[in-house]
């Protein structure tokens, strides 16, 4: 994996951002620095300005684990596509299927909020209703490992069985049939009529995009784990601003 901002990395990026191209970004850990409390996260102004400029000439998509209602107020620009819940919300063509995902989630919530649920007696664990997925947060729990084991074990007894997505002190429960971020990106490429796509993400759910390995797509992973399928990498989130500057220069605005 080459550094995105090396000469060869930039030459590859140039091939994917010209003409009819889809520029897609994750939010947390990519556009917004990771913070202790997810509700405090924000996209810095200097990135907002650059993203707003990119929307004038390119198709921009945001693909996030957050619910759309939660993500939208974070954006000081209007992307053509805003996909939420790790791909389970907002993908064109999946509108009626999304209603099924919402039904699964409300069934899970009803069970998990029952009086005899062990996780409710464990301080520091909270349950977030994201409509198309649900999330157990355990950052405030002590010890965190025990909290994670507790909620994982509980989640694997739910019917239908959710897909479990591990995040930063969060365990996401997502309907198994729901599109993941890779499915979402593939659908957006088709829907937008774009010829190419450039994607930037930082986390395990972004690997679903990185692993697509479509000839029409180039990906950048931020501080990726060893074995990541990303094509290029940035060493840390603070470099995203330089990446956007380079992309803007290539586009010529
Ligand atoms: Mg992320």
PDB file of C-alpha atoms and ligand atoms in Angstrom:
ATOM      1  CA  UNK A   1       0.000   0.000   0.000  1.00  0.00           C
ATOM      2  CA  UNK A   2       1.464   3.353  -1.063  1.00  0.00           C
ATOM      3  CA  UNK A   3       1.123   6.676   0.752  1.00  0.00           C
ATOM      4  CA  UNK A   4      -1.696   8.665  -0.872  1.00  0.00           C
ATOM      5  CA  UNK A   5       0.368  11.856  -0.859  1.00  0.00           C
ATOM      6  CA  UNK A   6       3.463  10.309  -2.505  1.00  0.00           C
ATOM      7  CA  UNK A   7       4.198  11.120  -6.140  1.00  0.00           C
ATOM      8  CA  UNK A   8       2.915   7.729  -7.286  1.00  0.00           C
ATOM      9  CA  UNK A   9      -0.112   7.916  -4.951  1.00  0.00           C
ATOM     10  CA  UNK A  10      -1.111  11.316  -6.307  1.00  0.00           C
ATOM     11  CA  UNK A  11      -0.664  10.103  -9.888  1.00  0.00           C
ATOM     12  CA  UNK A  12      -3.143   7.288  -9.211  1.00  0.00           C
ATOM     13  CA  UNK A  13      -5.617   9.622  -7.517  1.00  0.00           C
ATOM     14  CA  UNK A  14      -5.487  11.917 -10.552  1.00  0.00           C
ATOM     15  CA  UNK A  15      -6.827   9.033 -12.697  1.00  0.00           C
ATOM     16  CA  UNK A  16      -9.897   8.682 -10.473  1.00  0.00           C
ATOM     17  CA  UNK A  17     -11.054  12.237  -9.756  1.00  0.00           C
ATOM     18  CA  UNK A  18     -11.293  13.604 -13.292  1.00  0.00           C
ATOM     19  CA  UNK A  19     -14.465  13.904 -15.348  1.00  0.00           C
ATOM     20  CA  UNK A  20     -17.551  12.023 -14.178  1.00  0.00           C
ATOM     21  CA  UNK A  21     -16.299  10.798 -10.864  1.00  0.00           C
ATOM     22  CA  UNK A  22     -17.956  10.040  -7.551  1.00  0.00           C
ATOM     23  CA  UNK A  23     -16.030  11.327  -4.540  1.00  0.00           C
ATOM     24  CA  UNK A  24     -17.175   9.479  -1.423  1.00  0.00           C
ATOM     25  CA  UNK A  25     -16.217   9.906   2.215  1.00  0.00           C
ATOM     26  CA  UNK A  26     -16.879   8.359   5.591  1.00  0.00           C
ATOM     27  CA  UNK A  27     -17.452  10.871   8.446  1.00  0.00           C
ATOM     28  CA  UNK A  28     -16.046   9.790  11.830  1.00  0.00           C
ATOM     29  CA  UNK A  29     -12.291   9.308  11.788  1.00  0.00           C
ATOM     30  CA  UNK A  30     -12.181  10.533   8.175  1.00  0.00           C
ATOM     31  CA  UNK A  31     -13.735  14.008   7.913  1.00  0.00           C
ATOM     32  CA  UNK A  32     -14.378  14.409  11.650  1.00  0.00           C
ATOM     33  CA  UNK A  33     -11.601  13.690  14.165  1.00  0.00           C
ATOM     34  CA  UNK A  34     -12.486  10.914  16.644  1.00  0.00           C
ATOM     35  CA  UNK A  35     -13.529  12.327  20.021  1.00  0.00           C
ATOM     36  CA  UNK A  36     -14.431  10.633  23.310  1.00  0.00           C
ATOM     37  CA  UNK A  37     -18.150  11.383  22.967  1.00  0.00           C
ATOM     38  CA  UNK A  38     -19.529  10.799  19.429  1.00  0.00           C
ATOM     39  CA  UNK A  39     -22.088  13.591  19.819  1.00  0.00           C
ATOM     40  CA  UNK A  40     -19.216  16.096  20.201  1.00  0.00           C
ATOM     41  CA  UNK A  41     -17.672  15.125  16.834  1.00  0.00           C
ATOM     42  CA  UNK A  42     -17.615  17.751  14.097  1.00  0.00           C
ATOM     43  CA  UNK A  43     -16.125  18.320  10.664  1.00  0.00           C
ATOM     44  CA  UNK A  44     -13.628  21.229  10.859  1.00  0.00           C
ATOM     45  CA  UNK A  45     -14.568  24.371   8.916  1.00  0.00           C
ATOM     46  CA  UNK A  46     -11.523  24.138   6.659  1.00  0.00           C
ATOM     47  CA  UNK A  47     -12.723  20.732   5.448  1.00  0.00           C
ATOM     48  CA  UNK A  48     -16.339  21.900   5.075  1.00  0.00           C
ATOM     49  CA  UNK A  49     -15.229  24.701   2.748  1.00  0.00           C
ATOM     50  CA  UNK A  50     -13.221  22.344   0.558  1.00  0.00           C
ATOM     51  CA  UNK A  51     -16.016  19.756   0.405  1.00  0.00           C
ATOM     52  CA  UNK A  52     -18.555  22.440  -0.477  1.00  0.00           C
ATOM     53  CA  UNK A  53     -16.302  23.522  -3.368  1.00  0.00           C
ATOM     54  CA  UNK A  54     -15.992  19.918  -4.587  1.00  0.00           C
ATOM     55  CA  UNK A  55     -19.798  19.514  -4.729  1.00  0.00           C
ATOM     56  CA  UNK A  56     -19.870  22.251  -7.391  1.00  0.00           C
ATOM     57  CA  UNK A  57     -18.055  20.115  -9.963  1.00  0.00           C
ATOM     58  CA  UNK A  58     -18.183  16.526  -8.725  1.00  0.00           C
ATOM     59  CA  UNK A  59     -20.742  14.065  -7.417  1.00  0.00           C
ATOM     60  CA  UNK A  60     -20.055  13.865  -3.686  1.00  0.00           C
ATOM     61  CA  UNK A  61     -21.342  11.103  -1.407  1.00  0.00           C
ATOM     62  CA  UNK A  62     -21.136  10.672   2.343  1.00  0.00           C
ATOM     63  CA  UNK A  63     -21.375   7.085   3.604  1.00  0.00           C
ATOM     64  CA  UNK A  64     -21.491   6.890   7.401  1.00  0.00           C
ATOM     65  CA  UNK A  65     -22.415   4.588  10.268  1.00  0.00           C
ATOM     66  CA  UNK A  66     -24.461   7.405  11.773  1.00  0.00           C
ATOM     67  CA  UNK A  67     -28.183   7.705  11.126  1.00  0.00           C
ATOM     68  CA  UNK A  68     -28.921  10.248   8.376  1.00  0.00           C
ATOM     69  CA  UNK A  69     -30.776  12.455  10.870  1.00  0.00           C
ATOM     70  CA  UNK A  70     -27.659  12.510  13.042  1.00  0.00           C
ATOM     71  CA  UNK A  71     -25.169  13.034  10.189  1.00  0.00           C
ATOM     72  CA  UNK A  72     -27.008  15.729   8.228  1.00  0.00           C
ATOM     73  CA  UNK A  73     -26.578  18.543  10.773  1.00  0.00           C
ATOM     74  CA  UNK A  74     -22.805  17.867  10.741  1.00  0.00           C
ATOM     75  CA  UNK A  75     -22.533  18.780   7.056  1.00  0.00           C
ATOM     76  CA  UNK A  76     -22.001  22.398   6.006  1.00  0.00           C
ATOM     77  CA  UNK A  77     -22.453  21.346   2.369  1.00  0.00           C
ATOM     78  CA  UNK A  78     -24.986  19.331   0.384  1.00  0.00           C
ATOM     79  CA  UNK A  79     -23.653  16.044  -0.935  1.00  0.00           C
ATOM     80  CA  UNK A  80     -25.638  14.470  -3.756  1.00  0.00           C
ATOM     81  CA  UNK A  81     -25.919  11.290  -1.653  1.00  0.00           C
ATOM     82  CA  UNK A  82     -26.058  10.832   2.101  1.00  0.00           C
ATOM     83  CA  UNK A  83     -26.023   7.171   3.138  1.00  0.00           C
ATOM     84  CA  UNK A  84     -26.505   6.304   6.814  1.00  0.00           C
ATOM     85  CA  UNK A  85     -26.453   3.306   9.149  1.00  0.00           C
ATOM     86  CA  UNK A  86     -23.407   1.657   7.488  1.00  0.00           C
ATOM     87  CA  UNK A  87     -25.365   1.349   4.217  1.00  0.00           C
ATOM     88  CA  UNK A  88     -28.773   0.359   5.619  1.00  0.00           C
ATOM     89  CA  UNK A  89     -30.303   3.830   5.073  1.00  0.00           C
ATOM     90  CA  UNK A  90     -30.612   5.993   1.976  1.00  0.00           C
ATOM     91  CA  UNK A  91     -29.248   3.740  -0.784  1.00  0.00           C
ATOM     92  CA  UNK A  92     -31.286   4.326  -3.961  1.00  0.00           C
ATOM     93  CA  UNK A  93     -33.284   1.208  -4.826  1.00  0.00           C
ATOM     94  CA  UNK A  94     -33.396  -0.125  -1.269  1.00  0.00           C
ATOM     95  CA  UNK A  95     -36.242   2.086   0.020  1.00  0.00           C
ATOM     96  CA  UNK A  96     -38.803  -0.675   0.547  1.00  0.00           C
ATOM     97  CA  UNK A  97     -36.199  -3.079   1.950  1.00  0.00           C
ATOM     98  CA  UNK A  98     -35.255  -0.390   4.481  1.00  0.00           C
ATOM     99  CA  UNK A  99     -38.734  -0.665   5.990  1.00  0.00           C
ATOM    100  CA  UNK A 100     -37.968  -4.321   6.786  1.00  0.00           C
ATOM    101  CA  UNK A 101     -34.682  -3.327   8.438  1.00  0.00           C
ATOM    102  CA  UNK A 102     -36.542  -0.807  10.589  1.00  0.00           C
ATOM    103  CA  UNK A 103     -39.027  -3.495  11.667  1.00  0.00           C
ATOM    104  CA  UNK A 104     -36.198  -5.865  12.672  1.00  0.00           C
ATOM    105  CA  UNK A 105     -34.586  -3.082  14.692  1.00  0.00           C
ATOM    106  CA  UNK A 106     -37.747  -2.176  16.582  1.00  0.00           C
ATOM    107  CA  UNK A 107     -38.264  -5.848  17.445  1.00  0.00           C
ATOM    108  CA  UNK A 108     -34.694  -6.066  18.785  1.00  0.00           C
ATOM    109  CA  UNK A 109     -35.150  -2.852  20.753  1.00  0.00           C
ATOM    110  CA  UNK A 110     -38.336  -4.062  22.363  1.00  0.00           C
ATOM    111  CA  UNK A 111     -36.571  -7.228  23.555  1.00  0.00           C
ATOM    112  CA  UNK A 112     -33.411  -5.463  24.690  1.00  0.00           C
ATOM    113  CA  UNK A 113     -35.364  -2.910  26.713  1.00  0.00           C
ATOM    114  CA  UNK A 114     -37.070  -5.664  28.723  1.00  0.00           C
ATOM    115  CA  UNK A 115     -36.932  -5.421  32.518  1.00  0.00           C
ATOM    116  CA  UNK A 116     -34.833  -8.564  33.004  1.00  0.00           C
ATOM    117  CA  UNK A 117     -32.098  -7.688  30.530  1.00  0.00           C
ATOM    118  CA  UNK A 118     -28.655  -8.130  32.160  1.00  0.00           C
ATOM    119  CA  UNK A 119     -27.017  -5.275  30.228  1.00  0.00           C
ATOM    120  CA  UNK A 120     -29.424  -2.824  31.879  1.00  0.00           C
ATOM    121  CA  UNK A 121     -27.961  -3.693  35.285  1.00  0.00           C
ATOM    122  CA  UNK A 122     -24.442  -2.973  34.018  1.00  0.00           C
ATOM    123  CA  UNK A 123     -23.524   0.708  34.540  1.00  0.00           C
ATOM    124  CA  UNK A 124     -22.073   2.563  31.575  1.00  0.00           C
ATOM    125  CA  UNK A 125     -23.783   0.603  28.799  1.00  0.00           C
ATOM    126  CA  UNK A 126     -26.293   2.540  26.687  1.00  0.00           C
ATOM    127  CA  UNK A 127     -28.448   1.485  23.761  1.00  0.00           C
ATOM    128  CA  UNK A 128     -28.907   3.852  20.802  1.00  0.00           C
ATOM    129  CA  UNK A 129     -31.900   3.587  18.462  1.00  0.00           C
ATOM    130  CA  UNK A 130     -30.739   4.517  14.948  1.00  0.00           C
ATOM    131  CA  UNK A 131     -33.965   3.297  13.284  1.00  0.00           C
ATOM    132  CA  UNK A 132     -32.178   1.089  10.697  1.00  0.00           C
ATOM    133  CA  UNK A 133     -29.577  -0.296  13.079  1.00  0.00           C
ATOM    134  CA  UNK A 134     -28.983  -0.162  16.806  1.00  0.00           C
ATOM    135  CA  UNK A 135     -25.826   0.435  18.778  1.00  0.00           C
ATOM    136  CA  UNK A 136     -24.566  -0.574  22.195  1.00  0.00           C
ATOM    137  CA  UNK A 137     -22.140   2.042  23.556  1.00  0.00           C
ATOM    138  CA  UNK A 138     -19.830   0.922  26.353  1.00  0.00           C
ATOM    139  CA  UNK A 139     -17.119   3.602  26.616  1.00  0.00           C
ATOM    140  CA  UNK A 140     -18.298   4.509  30.125  1.00  0.00           C
ATOM    141  CA  UNK A 141     -18.449   0.876  31.321  1.00  0.00           C
ATOM    142  CA  UNK A 142     -15.781  -0.703  33.567  1.00  0.00           C
ATOM    143  CA  UNK A 143     -14.204  -2.984  32.578  1.00  0.00           C
ATOM    144  CA  UNK A 144     -15.022  -2.366  28.927  1.00  0.00           C
ATOM    145  CA  UNK A 145     -14.001  -5.874  27.835  1.00  0.00           C
ATOM    146  CA  UNK A 146     -16.610  -7.435  30.119  1.00  0.00           C
ATOM    147  CA  UNK A 147     -19.247  -4.997  28.864  1.00  0.00           C
ATOM    148  CA  UNK A 148     -18.445  -5.892  25.263  1.00  0.00           C
ATOM    149  CA  UNK A 149     -18.647  -9.633  26.013  1.00  0.00           C
ATOM    150  CA  UNK A 150     -22.014  -9.103  27.704  1.00  0.00           C
ATOM    151  CA  UNK A 151     -23.597  -7.197  24.805  1.00  0.00           C
ATOM    152  CA  UNK A 152     -22.025  -9.458  22.159  1.00  0.00           C
ATOM    153  CA  UNK A 153     -23.394 -12.538  23.857  1.00  0.00           C
ATOM    154  CA  UNK A 154     -26.834 -10.929  24.121  1.00  0.00           C
ATOM    155  CA  UNK A 155     -26.827  -9.806  20.494  1.00  0.00           C
ATOM    156  CA  UNK A 156     -26.104 -13.327  19.253  1.00  0.00           C
ATOM    157  CA  UNK A 157     -29.352 -14.527  20.854  1.00  0.00           C
ATOM    158  CA  UNK A 158     -31.540 -12.045  18.952  1.00  0.00           C
ATOM    159  CA  UNK A 159     -33.925 -13.223  16.232  1.00  0.00           C
ATOM    160  CA  UNK A 160     -33.334 -12.531  13.418  1.00  0.00           C
ATOM    161  CA  UNK A 161     -29.618 -12.668  14.079  1.00  0.00           C
ATOM    162  CA  UNK A 162     -28.020  -9.254  13.468  1.00  0.00           C
ATOM    163  CA  UNK A 163     -24.722  -8.592  11.731  1.00  0.00           C
ATOM    164  CA  UNK A 164     -22.348  -7.307  14.416  1.00  0.00           C
ATOM    165  CA  UNK A 165     -20.053  -4.423  13.557  1.00  0.00           C
ATOM    166  CA  UNK A 166     -17.413  -3.493  16.103  1.00  0.00           C
ATOM    167  CA  UNK A 167     -16.441   0.161  16.377  1.00  0.00           C
ATOM    168  CA  UNK A 168     -14.686   2.430  18.816  1.00  0.00           C
ATOM    169  CA  UNK A 169     -16.321   1.351  22.150  1.00  0.00           C
ATOM    170  CA  UNK A 170     -19.504   0.595  20.252  1.00  0.00           C
ATOM    171  CA  UNK A 171     -21.122  -2.604  19.022  1.00  0.00           C
ATOM    172  CA  UNK A 172     -23.477  -2.026  16.080  1.00  0.00           C
ATOM    173  CA  UNK A 173     -26.321  -4.431  15.345  1.00  0.00           C
ATOM    174  CA  UNK A 174     -27.335  -4.255  11.697  1.00  0.00           C
ATOM    175  CA  UNK A 175     -29.915  -6.324   9.794  1.00  0.00           C
ATOM    176  CA  UNK A 176     -28.045  -9.060   7.911  1.00  0.00           C
ATOM    177  CA  UNK A 177     -29.677  -8.378   4.527  1.00  0.00           C
ATOM    178  CA  UNK A 178     -28.993  -4.632   4.650  1.00  0.00           C
ATOM    179  CA  UNK A 179     -26.445  -3.288   2.170  1.00  0.00           C
ATOM    180  CA  UNK A 180     -23.021  -2.632   3.688  1.00  0.00           C
ATOM    181  CA  UNK A 181     -20.869   0.335   2.718  1.00  0.00           C
ATOM    182  CA  UNK A 182     -19.392  -1.566  -0.239  1.00  0.00           C
ATOM    183  CA  UNK A 183     -22.847  -2.452  -1.572  1.00  0.00           C
ATOM    184  CA  UNK A 184     -23.814   1.202  -1.074  1.00  0.00           C
ATOM    185  CA  UNK A 185     -20.860   2.511  -3.054  1.00  0.00           C
ATOM    186  CA  UNK A 186     -21.490   0.061  -5.891  1.00  0.00           C
ATOM    187  CA  UNK A 187     -25.160   1.150  -5.998  1.00  0.00           C
ATOM    188  CA  UNK A 188     -24.188   4.832  -6.038  1.00  0.00           C
ATOM    189  CA  UNK A 189     -21.769   4.305  -8.914  1.00  0.00           C
ATOM    190  CA  UNK A 190     -24.587   2.752 -10.947  1.00  0.00           C
ATOM    191  CA  UNK A 191     -27.218   5.301  -9.859  1.00  0.00           C
ATOM    192  CA  UNK A 192     -25.060   8.374 -10.442  1.00  0.00           C
ATOM    193  CA  UNK A 193     -23.817   7.277 -13.861  1.00  0.00           C
ATOM    194  CA  UNK A 194     -20.300   8.160 -12.731  1.00  0.00           C
ATOM    195  CA  UNK A 195     -17.465   6.328 -14.469  1.00  0.00           C
ATOM    196  CA  UNK A 196     -15.088   6.269 -11.543  1.00  0.00           C
ATOM    197  CA  UNK A 197     -15.074   6.559  -7.801  1.00  0.00           C
ATOM    198  CA  UNK A 198     -12.645   7.727  -5.162  1.00  0.00           C
ATOM    199  CA  UNK A 199     -13.344   6.695  -1.547  1.00  0.00           C
ATOM    200  CA  UNK A 200     -11.766   7.706   1.765  1.00  0.00           C
ATOM    201  CA  UNK A 201     -12.481   5.867   5.034  1.00  0.00           C
ATOM    202  CA  UNK A 202     -10.783   4.806   8.233  1.00  0.00           C
ATOM    203  CA  UNK A 203     -12.467   1.857   9.876  1.00  0.00           C
ATOM    204  CA  UNK A 204     -13.435  -1.794   9.726  1.00  0.00           C
ATOM    205  CA  UNK A 205     -16.756  -1.002   7.968  1.00  0.00           C
ATOM    206  CA  UNK A 206     -14.832   0.886   5.263  1.00  0.00           C
ATOM    207  CA  UNK A 207     -13.022  -2.361   4.452  1.00  0.00           C
ATOM    208  CA  UNK A 208     -16.295  -3.451   2.794  1.00  0.00           C
ATOM    209  CA  UNK A 209     -15.608  -0.658   0.296  1.00  0.00           C
ATOM    210  CA  UNK A 210     -11.851  -1.239   0.077  1.00  0.00           C
ATOM    211  CA  UNK A 211     -12.409  -4.937  -0.657  1.00  0.00           C
ATOM    212  CA  UNK A 212     -14.587  -4.201  -3.704  1.00  0.00           C
ATOM    213  CA  UNK A 213     -11.427  -3.717  -5.756  1.00  0.00           C
ATOM    214  CA  UNK A 214     -13.446  -2.436  -8.703  1.00  0.00           C
ATOM    215  CA  UNK A 215     -11.291  -1.292 -11.626  1.00  0.00           C
ATOM    216  CA  UNK A 216     -13.354   1.920 -11.544  1.00  0.00           C
ATOM    217  CA  UNK A 217     -12.557   2.626  -7.903  1.00  0.00           C
ATOM    218  CA  UNK A 218      -9.597   3.840  -5.872  1.00  0.00           C
ATOM    219  CA  UNK A 219      -9.611   3.880  -2.071  1.00  0.00           C
ATOM    220  CA  UNK A 220      -7.641   5.586   0.660  1.00  0.00           C
ATOM    221  CA  UNK A 221      -7.518   4.183   4.190  1.00  0.00           C
ATOM    222  CA  UNK A 222      -6.647   6.427   7.118  1.00  0.00           C
ATOM    223  CA  UNK A 223      -4.147   4.814   9.496  1.00  0.00           C
ATOM    224  CA  UNK A 224      -5.276   1.398   8.226  1.00  0.00           C
ATOM    225  CA  UNK A 225      -4.805  -1.856  10.112  1.00  0.00           C
ATOM    226  CA  UNK A 226      -2.214  -4.297   8.738  1.00  0.00           C
ATOM    227  CA  UNK A 227      -3.914  -6.332   6.049  1.00  0.00           C
ATOM    228  CA  UNK A 228      -6.278  -3.533   5.038  1.00  0.00           C
ATOM    229  CA  UNK A 229      -7.534  -3.789   1.448  1.00  0.00           C
ATOM    230  CA  UNK A 230      -7.249  -0.011   0.876  1.00  0.00           C
ATOM    231  CA  UNK A 231      -5.289   0.951  -2.254  1.00  0.00           C
ATOM    232  CA  UNK A 232      -3.506   3.913  -0.651  1.00  0.00           C
ATOM    233  CA  UNK A 233      -3.160   5.264   2.865  1.00  0.00           C
ATOM    234  CA  UNK A 234      -2.871   8.448   4.908  1.00  0.00           C
ATOM    235  CA  UNK A 235      -1.001   8.145   8.213  1.00  0.00           C
ATOM    236  CA  UNK A 236      -3.579  10.173  10.129  1.00  0.00           C
ATOM    237  CA  UNK A 237      -6.867  12.057   9.869  1.00  0.00           C
ATOM    238  CA  UNK A 238      -5.107  15.429  10.019  1.00  0.00           C
ATOM    239  CA  UNK A 239      -3.754  14.773   6.495  1.00  0.00           C
ATOM    240  CA  UNK A 240      -7.236  14.719   4.930  1.00  0.00           C
ATOM    241  CA  UNK A 241      -7.072  18.469   4.414  1.00  0.00           C
ATOM    242  CA  UNK A 242      -3.931  18.079   2.274  1.00  0.00           C
ATOM    243  CA  UNK A 243      -5.583  15.268   0.353  1.00  0.00           C
ATOM    244  CA  UNK A 244      -8.601  17.477  -0.423  1.00  0.00           C
ATOM    245  CA  UNK A 245      -6.290  20.297  -1.498  1.00  0.00           C
ATOM    246  CA  UNK A 246      -4.495  17.975  -3.898  1.00  0.00           C
ATOM    247  CA  UNK A 247      -7.803  16.693  -5.307  1.00  0.00           C
ATOM    248  CA  UNK A 248      -9.043  20.262  -5.723  1.00  0.00           C
ATOM    249  CA  UNK A 249      -5.857  21.181  -7.598  1.00  0.00           C
ATOM    250  CA  UNK A 250      -6.243  18.174  -9.891  1.00  0.00           C
ATOM    251  CA  UNK A 251      -9.808  19.157 -10.693  1.00  0.00           C
ATOM    252  CA  UNK A 252      -8.600  22.646 -11.465  1.00  0.00           C
ATOM    253  CA  UNK A 253     -10.694  24.892  -9.315  1.00  0.00           C
TER     254      UNK A 253
HETATM  255 MG1  LIG B   1     -15.058   6.122  10.283  1.00  0.00          MG
END
